[in-house]
Coordinates of N, CA and C in Angstrom, one line a residue:
X3 N 0.8 -1.2 0.0 CA 0.0 0.0 0.0 C 0.9 1.2 0.0
X4 N 0.5 2.2 -0.8 CA 1.3 3.4 -0.9 C 1.2 4.3 0.4
X5 N 2.2 5.0 0.7 CA 2.2 5.9 1.8 C 1.6 7.2 1.4
X6 N 1.3 8.1 2.3 CA 0.8 9.4 2.0 C 1.8 10.2 1.1
X7 N 3.1 10.0 1.5 CA 4.1 10.7 0.7 C 4.1 10.2 -0.8
X8 N 4.0 8.9 -1.0 CA 4.0 8.4 -2.3 C 2.8 8.8 -3.1
X9 N 1.6 8.9 -2.5 CA 0.4 9.3 -3.1 C 0.5 10.8 -3.5
X10 N 1.0 11.6 -2.6 CA 1.2 13.0 -2.9 C 2.3 13.2 -4.0
X11 N 3.3 12.4 -3.9 CA 4.4 12.5 -4.9 C 3.9 12.2 -6.3
X12 N 3.0 11.2 -6.5 CA 2.4 10.9 -7.8 C 1.5 12.0 -8.3
X13 N 0.7 12.6 -7.4 CA -0.1 13.7 -7.8 C 0.7 14.9 -8.2
X14 N 1.7 15.3 -7.4 CA 2.5 16.4 -7.7 C 3.3 16.2 -9.0
X15 N 3.8 15.0 -9.2 CA 4.5 14.7 -10.4 C 3.6 14.9 -11.6
X16 N 2.4 14.4 -11.5 CA 1.4 14.5 -12.6 C 1.1 16.0 -12.9
X17 N 1.0 16.8 -11.9 CA 0.7 18.2 -12.0 C 1.8 18.9 -12.7
X18 N 3.1 18.6 -12.2 CA 4.2 19.2 -12.8 C 4.4 18.8 -14.3
X19 N 4.1 17.6 -14.6 CA 4.2 17.1 -16.0 C 3.2 17.9 -16.9
X20 N 2.0 18.1 -16.3 CA 0.9 18.8 -17.0 C 1.3 20.2 -17.3
X21 N 1.8 20.9 -16.3 CA 2.3 22.3 -16.5 C 3.4 22.3 -17.5
X22 N 4.4 21.4 -17.3 CA 5.5 21.4 -18.3 C 5.1 21.1 -19.7
X23 N 4.1 20.3 -19.9 CA 3.6 20.1 -21.3 C 3.0 21.4 -21.8
X24 N 2.3 22.1 -21.0 CA 1.7 23.4 -21.5 C 2.8 24.3 -21.8
X25 N 3.8 24.4 -21.0 CA 4.9 25.3 -21.2 C 5.6 25.0 -22.5
X26 N 5.9 23.7 -22.7 CA 6.6 23.2 -23.9 C 5.8 23.5 -25.1
X27 N 4.5 23.3 -25.1 CA 3.7 23.6 -26.2 C 3.7 25.1 -26.5
X28 N 3.6 25.9 -25.5 CA 3.7 27.4 -25.6 C 5.0 27.8 -26.2
X29 N 6.1 27.2 -25.7 CA 7.4 27.6 -26.2 C 7.5 27.3 -27.7
X30 N 6.9 26.2 -28.2 CA 6.9 25.9 -29.6 C 6.2 27.0 -30.4
X31 N 5.0 27.5 -29.8 CA 4.3 28.5 -30.5 C 5.1 29.8 -30.5
X32 N 5.8 30.1 -29.4 CA 6.6 31.3 -29.3 C 7.7 31.3 -30.4
X33 N 8.2 30.2 -30.7 CA 9.3 30.2 -31.8 C 8.7 30.6 -33.1
X34 N 7.4 30.5 -33.3 CA 6.8 30.9 -34.6 C 6.3 32.4 -34.6
X35 N 6.4 33.1 -33.5 CA 5.9 34.5 -33.5 C 6.9 35.4 -34.2
X36 N 6.4 36.6 -34.4 CA 7.2 37.7 -35.1 C 8.3 38.1 -34.1
X37 N 9.4 38.6 -34.7 CA 10.5 39.0 -33.9 C 10.2 40.2 -32.9
X38 N 9.4 41.1 -33.3 CA 9.0 42.3 -32.4 C 8.2 41.8 -31.3
X39 N 7.3 40.9 -31.5 CA 6.4 40.3 -30.4 C 7.3 39.5 -29.5
X40 N 8.3 38.8 -30.0 CA 9.1 38.0 -29.2 C 9.9 38.8 -28.1
X41 N 10.3 40.0 -28.5 CA 11.1 40.8 -27.6 C 10.2 41.2 -26.4
X42 N 8.9 41.4 -26.6 CA 8.0 41.9 -25.6 C 7.8 40.9 -24.5
X43 N 7.9 39.6 -24.8 CA 7.6 38.6 -23.8 C 8.8 37.8 -23.4
X44 N 10.0 38.1 -23.9 CA 11.2 37.3 -23.6 C 11.5 37.3 -22.1
X45 N 11.4 38.4 -21.4 CA 11.6 38.4 -20.0 C 10.6 37.5 -19.2
X46 N 9.4 37.5 -19.6 CA 8.4 36.7 -18.9 C 8.7 35.2 -19.2
X47 N 9.2 34.9 -20.3 CA 9.5 33.5 -20.6 C 10.8 33.0 -19.8
X48 N 11.7 33.9 -19.6 CA 12.9 33.6 -18.8 C 12.4 33.4 -17.4
X49 N 11.5 34.2 -16.8 CA 11.0 34.0 -15.5 C 10.3 32.7 -15.4
X50 N 9.5 32.4 -16.4 CA 8.8 31.1 -16.4 C 9.7 29.9 -16.4
X51 N 10.8 30.0 -17.1 CA 11.8 28.9 -17.1 C 12.4 28.8 -15.8
X52 N 12.8 29.9 -15.1 CA 13.4 29.9 -13.8 C 12.4 29.3 -12.8
X53 N 11.1 29.6 -12.9 CA 10.1 29.1 -12.0 C 10.0 27.6 -12.2
X54 N 10.0 27.1 -13.4 CA 9.9 25.7 -13.7 C 11.1 25.0 -13.1
X55 N 12.3 25.5 -13.2 CA 13.4 24.9 -12.6 C 13.3 24.8 -11.0
X56 N 12.7 25.9 -10.4 CA 12.5 25.9 -9.0 C 11.5 24.8 -8.6
X57 N 10.4 24.7 -9.3 CA 9.5 23.6 -9.0 C 10.1 22.2 -9.1
X58 N 10.9 22.0 -10.2 CA 11.5 20.7 -10.3 C 12.5 20.4 -9.2
X59 N 13.2 21.5 -8.8 CA 14.2 21.3 -7.7 C 13.4 21.0 -6.4
X60 N 12.4 21.7 -6.1 CA 11.6 21.5 -4.9 C 11.0 20.1 -4.9
X61 N 10.5 19.6 -6.1 CA 10.0 18.3 -6.2 C 11.0 17.2 -5.9
X62 N 12.2 17.4 -6.4 CA 13.3 16.5 -6.1 C 13.7 16.5 -4.6
X63 N 13.7 17.7 -4.0 CA 14.0 17.7 -2.6 C 12.9 17.0 -1.8
X64 N 11.7 17.2 -2.2 CA 10.6 16.5 -1.5 C 10.7 15.0 -1.7
X65 N 11.0 14.6 -2.9 CA 11.1 13.2 -3.2 C 12.2 12.5 -2.4
X66 N 13.3 13.2 -2.2 CA 14.4 12.7 -1.4 C 14.3 12.9 0.1
X67 N 13.3 13.6 0.5 CA 13.1 13.8 2.0 C 12.6 12.6 2.7
X68 N 12.9 12.5 3.9 CA 12.5 11.4 4.8 C 11.0 11.4 5.0
X69 N 10.5 10.4 5.5 CA 9.0 10.2 5.7 C 8.5 11.4 6.6
X70 N 9.2 11.9 7.5 CA 8.7 12.9 8.4 C 8.8 14.3 7.8
X71 N 9.9 14.5 7.0 CA 10.1 15.9 6.5 C 9.3 16.2 5.2
X72 N 8.9 15.3 4.5 CA 8.2 15.6 3.2 C 7.0 16.4 3.4
X73 N 6.2 16.1 4.4 CA 4.9 16.8 4.6 C 5.2 18.3 4.9
X74 N 6.3 18.7 5.5 CA 6.7 20.1 5.7 C 7.0 20.8 4.4
X75 N 7.5 20.0 3.5 CA 7.9 20.6 2.2 C 6.7 20.7 1.2
X76 N 5.6 20.0 1.5 CA 4.5 19.9 0.6 C 3.9 21.3 0.3
X77 N 3.6 22.1 1.3 CA 3.0 23.4 1.0 C 3.9 24.3 0.1
X78 N 5.2 24.2 0.3 CA 6.1 25.0 -0.5 C 6.1 24.5 -1.9
X79 N 6.0 23.2 -2.2 CA 5.9 22.7 -3.5 C 4.5 23.1 -4.1
X80 N 3.5 22.9 -3.4 CA 2.1 23.3 -3.9 C 2.1 24.8 -4.3
X81 N 2.7 25.6 -3.5 CA 2.7 27.1 -3.8 C 3.6 27.3 -5.0
X82 N 4.7 26.6 -5.2 CA 5.6 26.8 -6.3 C 4.8 26.4 -7.6
X83 N 4.1 25.3 -7.5 CA 3.4 24.8 -8.7 C 2.3 25.8 -9.1
X84 N 1.6 26.3 -8.1 CA 0.5 27.3 -8.3 C 1.1 28.6 -9.0
X85 N 2.2 29.0 -8.4 CA 2.9 30.2 -9.0 C 3.3 30.0 -10.4
X86 N 3.8 28.8 -10.7 CA 4.2 28.5 -12.1 C 3.0 28.5 -13.0
X87 N 1.9 27.9 -12.6 CA 0.7 28.0 -13.4 C 0.2 29.4 -13.7
X88 N 0.2 30.2 -12.6 CA -0.2 31.6 -12.7 C 0.7 32.4 -13.7
X89 N 2.0 32.2 -13.6 CA 2.9 32.8 -14.5 C 2.7 32.3 -15.9
X90 N 2.5 31.1 -16.1 CA 2.2 30.5 -17.4 C 1.0 31.2 -18.0
X91 N -0.1 31.3 -17.3 CA -1.3 32.0 -17.8 C -1.1 33.4 -18.1
X92 N -0.2 34.1 -17.4 CA 0.1 35.5 -17.7 C 0.9 35.6 -19.0
X93 N 1.8 34.7 -19.2 CA 2.6 34.7 -20.5 C 1.7 34.4 -21.6
X94 N 0.8 33.5 -21.5 CA -0.2 33.2 -22.6 C -1.0 34.4 -22.9
X95 N -1.5 35.1 -21.9 CA -2.3 36.3 -22.1 C -1.5 37.4 -22.8
X96 N -0.3 37.6 -22.4 CA 0.6 38.6 -23.1 C 0.9 38.2 -24.5
X97 N 1.1 36.9 -24.7 CA 1.3 36.4 -26.1 C 0.1 36.7 -27.0
X98 N -1.1 36.5 -26.4 CA -2.3 36.8 -27.2 C -2.4 38.3 -27.5
X99 N -2.0 39.1 -26.6 CA -2.0 40.5 -26.8 C -1.1 41.0 -28.0
X100 N 0.1 40.5 -27.9 CA 1.1 41.0 -28.9 C 1.0 40.3 -30.2
X101 N 0.3 39.3 -30.3 CA 0.1 38.6 -31.6 C -1.2 38.9 -32.4
X102 N -2.0 39.8 -31.7 CA -3.2 40.1 -32.4 C -3.0 41.2 -33.4

């Protein structure tokens, strides 16, 4: 039977994979945009990439944490994933603005 940590780990990993897939899809679309529009959102994309790396690092830390410590790390990972999704949505909105 899976532990609470393992159950949470699977859910968090699925969520991270989902957000990463969205980001990768978006980055592919970004490569097709006009040069002037690309300049406007380049900094946001850099921030998004940094946030994604932070989420992945936090996930690895949680994965490697002991049975007692992982639950303390859970809220930090949840917050980081939520921030990543929010940032992704902002980048998508900005992209829609500059490509219209």
